[in-house]
PDB file of C-alpha atoms in Angstrom:
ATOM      1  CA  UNK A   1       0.000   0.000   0.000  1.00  0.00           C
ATOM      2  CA  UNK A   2       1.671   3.357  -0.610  1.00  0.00           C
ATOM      3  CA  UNK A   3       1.799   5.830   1.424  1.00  0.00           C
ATOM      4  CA  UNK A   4      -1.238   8.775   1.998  1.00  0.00           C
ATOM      5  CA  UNK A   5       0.624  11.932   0.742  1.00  0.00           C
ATOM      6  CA  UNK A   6       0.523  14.857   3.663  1.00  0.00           C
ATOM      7  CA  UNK A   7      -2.237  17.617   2.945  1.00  0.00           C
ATOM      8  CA  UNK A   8       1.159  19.735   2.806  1.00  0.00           C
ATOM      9  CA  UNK A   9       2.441  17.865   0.151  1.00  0.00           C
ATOM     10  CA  UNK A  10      -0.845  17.732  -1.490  1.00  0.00           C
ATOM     11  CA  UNK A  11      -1.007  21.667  -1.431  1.00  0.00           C
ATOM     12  CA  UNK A  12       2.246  21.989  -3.300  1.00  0.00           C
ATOM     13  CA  UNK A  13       0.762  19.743  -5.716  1.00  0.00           C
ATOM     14  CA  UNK A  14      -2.339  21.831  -5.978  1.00  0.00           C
ATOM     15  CA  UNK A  15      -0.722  25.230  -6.302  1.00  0.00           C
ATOM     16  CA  UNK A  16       1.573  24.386  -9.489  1.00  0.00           C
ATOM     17  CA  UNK A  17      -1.512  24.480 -12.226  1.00  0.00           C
ATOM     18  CA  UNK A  18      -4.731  24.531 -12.864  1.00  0.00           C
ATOM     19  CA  UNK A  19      -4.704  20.794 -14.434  1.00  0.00           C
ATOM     20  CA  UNK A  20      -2.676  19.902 -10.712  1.00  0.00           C
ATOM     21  CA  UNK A  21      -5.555  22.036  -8.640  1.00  0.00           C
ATOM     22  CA  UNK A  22      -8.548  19.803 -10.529  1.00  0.00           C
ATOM     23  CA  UNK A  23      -6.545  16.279 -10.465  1.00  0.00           C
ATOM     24  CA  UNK A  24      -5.733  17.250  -6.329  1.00  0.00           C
ATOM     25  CA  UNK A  25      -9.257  18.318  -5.226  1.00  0.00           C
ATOM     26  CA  UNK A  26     -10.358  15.058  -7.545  1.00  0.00           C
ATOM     27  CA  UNK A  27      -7.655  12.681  -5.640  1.00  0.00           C
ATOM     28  CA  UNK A  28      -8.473  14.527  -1.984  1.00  0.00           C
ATOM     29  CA  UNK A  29     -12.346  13.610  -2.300  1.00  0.00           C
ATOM     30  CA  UNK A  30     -11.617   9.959  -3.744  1.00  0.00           C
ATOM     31  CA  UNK A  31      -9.830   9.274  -0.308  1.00  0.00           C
ATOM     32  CA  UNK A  32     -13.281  10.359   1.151  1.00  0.00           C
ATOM     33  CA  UNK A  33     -12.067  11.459   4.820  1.00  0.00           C
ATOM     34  CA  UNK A  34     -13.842  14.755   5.512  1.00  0.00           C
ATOM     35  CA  UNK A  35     -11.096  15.843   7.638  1.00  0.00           C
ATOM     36  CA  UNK A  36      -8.481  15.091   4.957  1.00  0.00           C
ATOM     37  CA  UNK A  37     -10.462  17.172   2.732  1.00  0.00           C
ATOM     38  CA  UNK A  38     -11.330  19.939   4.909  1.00  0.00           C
ATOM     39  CA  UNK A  39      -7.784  20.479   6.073  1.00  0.00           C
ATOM     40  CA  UNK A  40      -6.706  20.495   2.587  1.00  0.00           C
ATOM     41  CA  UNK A  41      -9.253  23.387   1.147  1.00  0.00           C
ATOM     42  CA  UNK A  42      -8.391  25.381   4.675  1.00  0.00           C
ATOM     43  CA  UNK A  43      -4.730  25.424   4.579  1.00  0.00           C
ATOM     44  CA  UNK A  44      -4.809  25.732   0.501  1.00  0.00           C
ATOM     45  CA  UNK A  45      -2.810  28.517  -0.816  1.00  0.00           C
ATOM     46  CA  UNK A  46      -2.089  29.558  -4.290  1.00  0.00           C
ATOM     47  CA  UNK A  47       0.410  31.914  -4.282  1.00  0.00           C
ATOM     48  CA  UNK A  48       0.454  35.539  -5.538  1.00  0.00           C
ATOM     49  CA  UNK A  49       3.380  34.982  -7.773  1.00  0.00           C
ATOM     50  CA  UNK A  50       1.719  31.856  -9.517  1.00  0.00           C
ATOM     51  CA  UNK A  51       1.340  32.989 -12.909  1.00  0.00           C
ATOM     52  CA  UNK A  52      -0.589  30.753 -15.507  1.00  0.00           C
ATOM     53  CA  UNK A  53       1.877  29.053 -17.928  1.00  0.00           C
ATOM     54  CA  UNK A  54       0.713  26.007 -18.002  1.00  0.00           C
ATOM     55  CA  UNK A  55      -3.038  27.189 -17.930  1.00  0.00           C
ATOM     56  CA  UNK A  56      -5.102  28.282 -21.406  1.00  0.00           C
ATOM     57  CA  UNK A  57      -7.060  31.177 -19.165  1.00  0.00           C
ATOM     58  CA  UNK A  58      -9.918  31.667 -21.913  1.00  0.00           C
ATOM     59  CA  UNK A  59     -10.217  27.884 -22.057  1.00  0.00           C
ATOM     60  CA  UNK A  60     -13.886  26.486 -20.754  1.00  0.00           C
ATOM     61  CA  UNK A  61     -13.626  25.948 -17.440  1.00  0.00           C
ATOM     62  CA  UNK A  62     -13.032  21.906 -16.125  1.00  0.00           C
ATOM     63  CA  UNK A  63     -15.849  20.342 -14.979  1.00  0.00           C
ATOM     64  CA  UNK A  64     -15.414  18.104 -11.984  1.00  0.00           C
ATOM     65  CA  UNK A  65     -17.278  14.836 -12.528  1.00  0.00           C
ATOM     66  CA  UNK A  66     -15.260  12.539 -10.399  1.00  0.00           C
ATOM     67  CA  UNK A  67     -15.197  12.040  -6.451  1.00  0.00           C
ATOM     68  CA  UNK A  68     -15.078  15.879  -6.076  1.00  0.00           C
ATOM     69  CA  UNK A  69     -18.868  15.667  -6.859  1.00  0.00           C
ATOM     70  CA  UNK A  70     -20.029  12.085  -6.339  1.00  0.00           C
ATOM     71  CA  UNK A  71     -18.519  11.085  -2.998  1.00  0.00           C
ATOM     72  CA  UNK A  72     -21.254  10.973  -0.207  1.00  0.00           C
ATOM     73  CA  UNK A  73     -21.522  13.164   2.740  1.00  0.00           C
ATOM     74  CA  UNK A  74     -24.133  13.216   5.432  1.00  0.00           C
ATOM     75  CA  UNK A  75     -25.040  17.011   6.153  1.00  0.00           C
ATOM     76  CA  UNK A  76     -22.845  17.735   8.700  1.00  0.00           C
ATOM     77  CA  UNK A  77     -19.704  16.502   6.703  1.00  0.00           C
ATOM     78  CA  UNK A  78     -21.245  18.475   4.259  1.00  0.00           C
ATOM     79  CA  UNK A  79     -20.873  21.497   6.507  1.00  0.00           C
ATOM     80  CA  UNK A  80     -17.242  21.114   7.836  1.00  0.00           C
ATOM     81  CA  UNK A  81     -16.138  20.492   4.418  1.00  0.00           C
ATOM     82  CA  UNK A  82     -17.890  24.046   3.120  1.00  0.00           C
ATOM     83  CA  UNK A  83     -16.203  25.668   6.195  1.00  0.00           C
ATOM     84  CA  UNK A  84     -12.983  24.364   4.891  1.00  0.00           C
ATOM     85  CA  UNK A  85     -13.370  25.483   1.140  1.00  0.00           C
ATOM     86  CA  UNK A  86     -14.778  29.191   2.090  1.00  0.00           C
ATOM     87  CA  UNK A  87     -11.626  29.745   3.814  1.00  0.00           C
ATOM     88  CA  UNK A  88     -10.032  28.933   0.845  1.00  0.00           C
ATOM     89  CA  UNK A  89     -11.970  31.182  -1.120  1.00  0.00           C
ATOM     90  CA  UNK A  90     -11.673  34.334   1.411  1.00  0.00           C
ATOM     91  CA  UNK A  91      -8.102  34.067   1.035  1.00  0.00           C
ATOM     92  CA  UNK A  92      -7.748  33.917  -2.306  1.00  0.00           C
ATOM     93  CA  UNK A  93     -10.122  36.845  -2.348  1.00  0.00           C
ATOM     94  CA  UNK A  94      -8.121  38.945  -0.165  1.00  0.00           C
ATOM     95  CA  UNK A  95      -5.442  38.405  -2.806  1.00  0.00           C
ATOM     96  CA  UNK A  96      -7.210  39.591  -5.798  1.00  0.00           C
ATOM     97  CA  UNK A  97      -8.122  42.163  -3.271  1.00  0.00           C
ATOM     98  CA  UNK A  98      -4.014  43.020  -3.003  1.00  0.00           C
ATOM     99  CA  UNK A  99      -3.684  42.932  -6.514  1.00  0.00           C
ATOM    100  CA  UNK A 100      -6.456  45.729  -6.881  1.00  0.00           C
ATOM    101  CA  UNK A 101      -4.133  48.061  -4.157  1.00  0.00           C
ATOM    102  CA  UNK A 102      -1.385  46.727  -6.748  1.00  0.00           C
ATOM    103  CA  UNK A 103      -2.425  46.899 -10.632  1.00  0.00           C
ATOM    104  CA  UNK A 104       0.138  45.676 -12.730  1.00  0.00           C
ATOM    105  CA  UNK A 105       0.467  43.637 -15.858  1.00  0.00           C
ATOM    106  CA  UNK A 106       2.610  40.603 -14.423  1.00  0.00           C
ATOM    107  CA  UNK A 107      -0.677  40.170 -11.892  1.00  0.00           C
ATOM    108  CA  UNK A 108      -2.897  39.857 -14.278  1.00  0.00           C
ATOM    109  CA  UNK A 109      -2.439  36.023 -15.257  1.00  0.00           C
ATOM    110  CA  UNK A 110      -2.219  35.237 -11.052  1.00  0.00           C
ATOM    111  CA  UNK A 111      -5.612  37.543 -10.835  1.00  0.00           C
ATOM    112  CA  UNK A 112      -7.373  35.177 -13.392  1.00  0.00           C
ATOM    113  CA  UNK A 113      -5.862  31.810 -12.551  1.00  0.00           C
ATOM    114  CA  UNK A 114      -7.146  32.876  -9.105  1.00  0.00           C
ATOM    115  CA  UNK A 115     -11.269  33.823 -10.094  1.00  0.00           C
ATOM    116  CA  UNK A 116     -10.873  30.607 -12.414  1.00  0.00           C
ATOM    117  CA  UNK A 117     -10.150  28.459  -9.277  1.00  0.00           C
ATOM    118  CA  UNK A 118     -13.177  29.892  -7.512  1.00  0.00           C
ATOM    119  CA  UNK A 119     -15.631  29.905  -9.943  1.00  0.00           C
ATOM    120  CA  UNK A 120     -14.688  26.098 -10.499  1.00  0.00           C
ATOM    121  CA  UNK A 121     -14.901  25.487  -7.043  1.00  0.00           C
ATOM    122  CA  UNK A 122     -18.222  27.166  -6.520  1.00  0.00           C
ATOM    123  CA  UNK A 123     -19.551  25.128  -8.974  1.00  0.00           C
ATOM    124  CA  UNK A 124     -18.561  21.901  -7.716  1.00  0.00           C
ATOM    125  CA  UNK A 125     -19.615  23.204  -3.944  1.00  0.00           C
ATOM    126  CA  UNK A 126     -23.128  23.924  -5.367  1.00  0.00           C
ATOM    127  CA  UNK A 127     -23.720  20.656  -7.442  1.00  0.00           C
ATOM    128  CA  UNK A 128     -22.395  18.822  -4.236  1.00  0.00           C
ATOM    129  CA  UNK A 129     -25.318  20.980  -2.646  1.00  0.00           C
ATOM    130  CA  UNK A 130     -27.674  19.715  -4.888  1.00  0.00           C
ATOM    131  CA  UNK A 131     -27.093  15.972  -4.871  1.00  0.00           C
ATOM    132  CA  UNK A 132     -27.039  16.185  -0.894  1.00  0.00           C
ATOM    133  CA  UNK A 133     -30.511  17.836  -1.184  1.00  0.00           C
ATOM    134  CA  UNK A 134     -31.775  15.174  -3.108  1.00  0.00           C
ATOM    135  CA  UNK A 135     -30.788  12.453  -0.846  1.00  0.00           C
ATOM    136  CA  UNK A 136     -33.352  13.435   1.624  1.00  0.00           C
ATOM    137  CA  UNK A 137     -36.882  14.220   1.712  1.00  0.00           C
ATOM    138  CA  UNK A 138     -36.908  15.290   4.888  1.00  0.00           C
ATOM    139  CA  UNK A 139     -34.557  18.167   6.978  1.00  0.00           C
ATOM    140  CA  UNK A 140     -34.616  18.775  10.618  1.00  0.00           C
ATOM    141  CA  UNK A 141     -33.959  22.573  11.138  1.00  0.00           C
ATOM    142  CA  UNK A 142     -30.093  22.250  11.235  1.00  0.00           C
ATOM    143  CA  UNK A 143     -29.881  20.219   7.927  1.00  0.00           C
ATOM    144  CA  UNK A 144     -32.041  22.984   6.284  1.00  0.00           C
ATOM    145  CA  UNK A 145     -30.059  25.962   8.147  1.00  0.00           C
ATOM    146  CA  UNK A 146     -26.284  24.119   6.633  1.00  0.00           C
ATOM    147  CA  UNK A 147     -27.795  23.616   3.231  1.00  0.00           C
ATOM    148  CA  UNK A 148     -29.259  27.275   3.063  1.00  0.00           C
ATOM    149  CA  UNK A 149     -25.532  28.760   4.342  1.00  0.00           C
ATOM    150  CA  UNK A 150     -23.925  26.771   2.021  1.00  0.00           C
ATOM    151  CA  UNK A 151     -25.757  27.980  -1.071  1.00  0.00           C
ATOM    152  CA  UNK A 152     -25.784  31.894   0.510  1.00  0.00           C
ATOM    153  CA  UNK A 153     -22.195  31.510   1.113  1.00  0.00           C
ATOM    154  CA  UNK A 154     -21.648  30.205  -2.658  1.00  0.00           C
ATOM    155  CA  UNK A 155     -23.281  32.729  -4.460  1.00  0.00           C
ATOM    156  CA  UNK A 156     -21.960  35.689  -2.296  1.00  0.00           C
ATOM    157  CA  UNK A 157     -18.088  34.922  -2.563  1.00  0.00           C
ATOM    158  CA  UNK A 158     -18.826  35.045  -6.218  1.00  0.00           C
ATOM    159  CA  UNK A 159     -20.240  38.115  -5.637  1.00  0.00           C
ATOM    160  CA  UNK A 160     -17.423  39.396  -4.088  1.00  0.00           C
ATOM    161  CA  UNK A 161     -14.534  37.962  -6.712  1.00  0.00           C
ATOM    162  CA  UNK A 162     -16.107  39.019  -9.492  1.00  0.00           C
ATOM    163  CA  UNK A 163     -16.653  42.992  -7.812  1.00  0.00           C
ATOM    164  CA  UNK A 164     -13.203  42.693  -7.000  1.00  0.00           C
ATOM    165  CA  UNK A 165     -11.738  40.878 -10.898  1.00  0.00           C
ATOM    166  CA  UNK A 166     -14.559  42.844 -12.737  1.00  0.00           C
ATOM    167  CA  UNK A 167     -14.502  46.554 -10.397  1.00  0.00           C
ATOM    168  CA  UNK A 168     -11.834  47.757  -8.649  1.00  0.00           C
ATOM    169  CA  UNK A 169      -9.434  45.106  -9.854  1.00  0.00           C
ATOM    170  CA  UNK A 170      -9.727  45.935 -13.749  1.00  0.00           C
ATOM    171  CA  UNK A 171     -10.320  49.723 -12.754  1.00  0.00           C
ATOM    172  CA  UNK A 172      -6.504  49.781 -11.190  1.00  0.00           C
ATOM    173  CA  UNK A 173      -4.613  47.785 -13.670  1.00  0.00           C
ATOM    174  CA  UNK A 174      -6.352  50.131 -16.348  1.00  0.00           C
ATOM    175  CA  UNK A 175      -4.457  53.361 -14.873  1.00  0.00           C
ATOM    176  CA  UNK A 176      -1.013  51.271 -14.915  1.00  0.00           C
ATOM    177  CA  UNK A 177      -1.135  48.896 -18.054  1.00  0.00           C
ATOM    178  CA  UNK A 178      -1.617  50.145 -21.594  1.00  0.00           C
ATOM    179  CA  UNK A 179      -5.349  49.251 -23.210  1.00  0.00           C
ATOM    180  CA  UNK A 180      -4.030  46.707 -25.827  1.00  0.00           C
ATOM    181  CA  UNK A 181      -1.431  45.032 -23.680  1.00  0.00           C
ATOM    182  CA  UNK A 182      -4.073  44.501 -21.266  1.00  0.00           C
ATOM    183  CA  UNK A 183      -6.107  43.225 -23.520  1.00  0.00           C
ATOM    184  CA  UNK A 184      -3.698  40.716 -25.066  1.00  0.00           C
ATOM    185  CA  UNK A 185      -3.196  39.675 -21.460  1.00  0.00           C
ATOM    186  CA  UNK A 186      -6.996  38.921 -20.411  1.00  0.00           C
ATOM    187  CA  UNK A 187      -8.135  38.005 -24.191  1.00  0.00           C
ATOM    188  CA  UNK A 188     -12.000  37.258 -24.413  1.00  0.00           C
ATOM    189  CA  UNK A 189     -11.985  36.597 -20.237  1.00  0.00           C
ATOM    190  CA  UNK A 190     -15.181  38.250 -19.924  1.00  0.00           C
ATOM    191  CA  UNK A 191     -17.061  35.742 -22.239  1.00  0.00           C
ATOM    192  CA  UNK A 192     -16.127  33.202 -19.466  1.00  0.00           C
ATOM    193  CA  UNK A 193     -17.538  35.241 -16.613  1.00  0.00           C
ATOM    194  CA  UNK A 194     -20.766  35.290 -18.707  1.00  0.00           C
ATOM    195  CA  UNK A 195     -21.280  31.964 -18.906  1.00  0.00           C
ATOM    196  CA  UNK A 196     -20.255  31.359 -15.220  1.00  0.00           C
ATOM    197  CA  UNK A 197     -23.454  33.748 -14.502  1.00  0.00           C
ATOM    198  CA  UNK A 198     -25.240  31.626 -17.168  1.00  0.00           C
ATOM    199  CA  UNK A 199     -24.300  28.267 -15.113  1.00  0.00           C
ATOM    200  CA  UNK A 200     -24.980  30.065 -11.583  1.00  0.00           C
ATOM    201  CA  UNK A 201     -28.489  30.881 -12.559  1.00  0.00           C
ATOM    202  CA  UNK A 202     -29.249  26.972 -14.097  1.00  0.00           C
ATOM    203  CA  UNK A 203     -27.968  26.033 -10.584  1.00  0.00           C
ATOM    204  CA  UNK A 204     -30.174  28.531  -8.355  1.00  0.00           C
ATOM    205  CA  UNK A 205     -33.460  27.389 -10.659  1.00  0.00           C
ATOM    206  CA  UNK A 206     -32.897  23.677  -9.404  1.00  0.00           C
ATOM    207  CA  UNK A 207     -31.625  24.267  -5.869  1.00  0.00           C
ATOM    208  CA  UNK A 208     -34.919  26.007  -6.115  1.00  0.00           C
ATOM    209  CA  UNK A 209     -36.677  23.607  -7.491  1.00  0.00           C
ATOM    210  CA  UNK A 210     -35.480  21.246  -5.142  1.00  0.00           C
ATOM    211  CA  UNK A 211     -36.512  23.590  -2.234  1.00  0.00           C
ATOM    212  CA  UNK A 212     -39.934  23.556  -3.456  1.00  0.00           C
ATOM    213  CA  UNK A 213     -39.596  19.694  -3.007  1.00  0.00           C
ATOM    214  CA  UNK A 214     -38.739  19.717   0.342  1.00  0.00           C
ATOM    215  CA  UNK A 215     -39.919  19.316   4.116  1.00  0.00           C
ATOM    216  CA  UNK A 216     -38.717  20.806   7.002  1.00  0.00           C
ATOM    217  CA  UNK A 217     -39.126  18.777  10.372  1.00  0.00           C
ATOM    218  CA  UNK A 218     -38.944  21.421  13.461  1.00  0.00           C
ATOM    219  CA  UNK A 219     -39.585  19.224  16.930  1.00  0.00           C
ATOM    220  CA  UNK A 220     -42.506  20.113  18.582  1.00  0.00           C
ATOM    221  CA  UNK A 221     -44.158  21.755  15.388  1.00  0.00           C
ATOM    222  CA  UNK A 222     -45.979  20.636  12.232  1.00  0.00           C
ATOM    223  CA  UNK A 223     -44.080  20.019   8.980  1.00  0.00           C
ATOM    224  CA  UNK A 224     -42.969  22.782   6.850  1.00  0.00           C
ATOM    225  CA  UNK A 225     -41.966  23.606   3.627  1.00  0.00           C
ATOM    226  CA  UNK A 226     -37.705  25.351   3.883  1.00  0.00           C
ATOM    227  CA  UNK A 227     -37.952  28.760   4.591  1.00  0.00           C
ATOM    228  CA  UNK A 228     -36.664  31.169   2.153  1.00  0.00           C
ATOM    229  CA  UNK A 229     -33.500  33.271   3.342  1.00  0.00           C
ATOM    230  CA  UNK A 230     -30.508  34.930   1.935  1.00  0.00           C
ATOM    231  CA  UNK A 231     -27.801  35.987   3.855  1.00  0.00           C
ATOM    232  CA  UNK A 232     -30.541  36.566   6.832  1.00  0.00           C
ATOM    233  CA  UNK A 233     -32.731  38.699   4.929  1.00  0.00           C
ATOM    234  CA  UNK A 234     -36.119  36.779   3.000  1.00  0.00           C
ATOM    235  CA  UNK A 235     -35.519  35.721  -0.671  1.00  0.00           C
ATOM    236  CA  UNK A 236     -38.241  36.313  -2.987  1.00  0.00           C
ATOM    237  CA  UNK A 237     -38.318  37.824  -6.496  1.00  0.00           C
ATOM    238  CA  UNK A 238     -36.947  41.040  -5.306  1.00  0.00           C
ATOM    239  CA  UNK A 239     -33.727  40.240  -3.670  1.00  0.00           C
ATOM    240  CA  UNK A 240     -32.622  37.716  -6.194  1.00  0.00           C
ATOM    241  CA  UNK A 241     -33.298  39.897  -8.955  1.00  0.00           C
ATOM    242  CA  UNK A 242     -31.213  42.549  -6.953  1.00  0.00           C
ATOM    243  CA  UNK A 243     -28.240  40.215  -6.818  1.00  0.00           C
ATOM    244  CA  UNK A 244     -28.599  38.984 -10.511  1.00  0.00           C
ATOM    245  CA  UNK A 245     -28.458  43.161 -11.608  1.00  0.00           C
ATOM    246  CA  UNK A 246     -25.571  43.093  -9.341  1.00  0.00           C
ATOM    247  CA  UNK A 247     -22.932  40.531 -10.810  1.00  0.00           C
ATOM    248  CA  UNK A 248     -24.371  40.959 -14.441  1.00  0.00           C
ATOM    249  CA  UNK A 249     -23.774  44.819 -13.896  1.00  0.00           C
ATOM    250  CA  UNK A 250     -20.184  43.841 -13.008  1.00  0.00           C
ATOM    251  CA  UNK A 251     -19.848  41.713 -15.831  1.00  0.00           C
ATOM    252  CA  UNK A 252     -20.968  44.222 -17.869  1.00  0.00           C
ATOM    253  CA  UNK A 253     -18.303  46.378 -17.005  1.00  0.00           C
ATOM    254  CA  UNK A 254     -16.223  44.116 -17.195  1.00  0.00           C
ATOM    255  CA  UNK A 255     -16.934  43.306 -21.140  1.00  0.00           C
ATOM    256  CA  UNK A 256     -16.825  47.499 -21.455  1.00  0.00           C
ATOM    257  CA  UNK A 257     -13.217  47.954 -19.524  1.00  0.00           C
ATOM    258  CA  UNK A 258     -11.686  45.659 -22.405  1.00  0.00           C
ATOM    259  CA  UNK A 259     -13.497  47.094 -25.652  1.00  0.00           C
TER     260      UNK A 259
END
């Protein structure tokens, strides 16, 4: 039997390219020890000086099919493993967040390889969410309450990346970094980010769905359908539409900064 690699090791692994960060977080899962995996996505760290040589930046994004998506977790696994991977994500945020206090043109590949990581991420995070809610009819308050921070938690660090990638990110680099070298640099970028939105939505309309599908078990009480909430406040028509003006607003100007 050879030996388990250390989550160390593993993080080395993950930080040298895209292709290594996919075949990791594929390996990671396969194992299937939710502390293994946790540890991993809390202590991950690409560097700021990773640039993307090895990565095609305007390529489609990978989509994770293996472990990363079909290995089982109860609810609270489900949980511990989201804590780990949105401290992966805040991190990675506050360096995108550096690179806007620092625009220049030799950040711009580490900027990208960064938002590409999180967007793939998200959407593994939220199909895991989905397949989780399907293995249950029935949630007891706590299930529900994990499920709904997960998918608030999802959809609001990709908020924040792409206000950061899409706002004050491509706002800084523009006062440092002539127009066309920029734009040689990012390429057709923004086409991605529009289909990310594109996939985001699909996944909100059958987490939704779903939600419609459900029952919620309080003790003491009678049955009820999941409440809905986002980020503490209730989600109807009106806040989600807010959100949706938000990050396609962003994209927006995005697609205008590189014109």
């Amino acid at each position: 039997m050879s030996k388990q690699a250390t989550i160390a090791s593993l993080i080395r692994t993950a930080a040298k390219s895209e292709a290594d960060f996919v075949e990791t977080v594929e390996a990671i899962f396969e194992e299937g020890e939710v502390d293994r995996i946790w540890e991993f996505f809390d202590r991950l760290n690409i560097p700021r000086s990773q640039g993307a040589e090895n990565t095609d930046l305007e390529a489609a994004l990978p989509v994770l099919s293996g472990a990363s998506i079909t290995h089982p977790m109860n609810f609270e696994e489900e949980v511990k493993v989201a804590t780990g991977i949105q401290r992966y994500l805040d991190r990675h945020e506050r360096k995108i967040k550096w690179h806007a206090g620092h625009p220049s043109i030799e950040g711009a590949e580490n900027v990208l390889l960064l938002f590409r990581g999180a967007m793939i991420t998200t959407n593994m995070r939220l199909v895991r969410l989905r397949r989780l809610l399907a293995s249950k009819d029935e949630l007891t308050p706590v299930e529900w309450s994990g499920a709904r921070t997960l998918m608030n938690k999802s959809y609001l660090s990709f908020r924040n990346f792409l206000g950061l990638v899409a706002g004050d990110w491509i706002d800084a680099v523009h006062t440092v970094v002539p127009h066309e070298e920029l734009n040689e640099k990012i390429g057709r970028f923004h086409e991605l980010v529009d289909g990310q939105i594109q996939k985001l939505e699909q996944l909100k309309d059958e987490l939704e769905e779903r939600r419609r599908e459900l029952t919620v078990l309080p003790d003491g009480f009678p049955p009820v359908k999941p409440p809905l909430y986002f980020h503490g406040d209730l989600l109807g028509k009106g806040p989600w539409k807010l959100y949706w003006n938000t990050v396609k607003g962003r994209a927006h100007h995005f697609r205008e900064a590189m014109a």
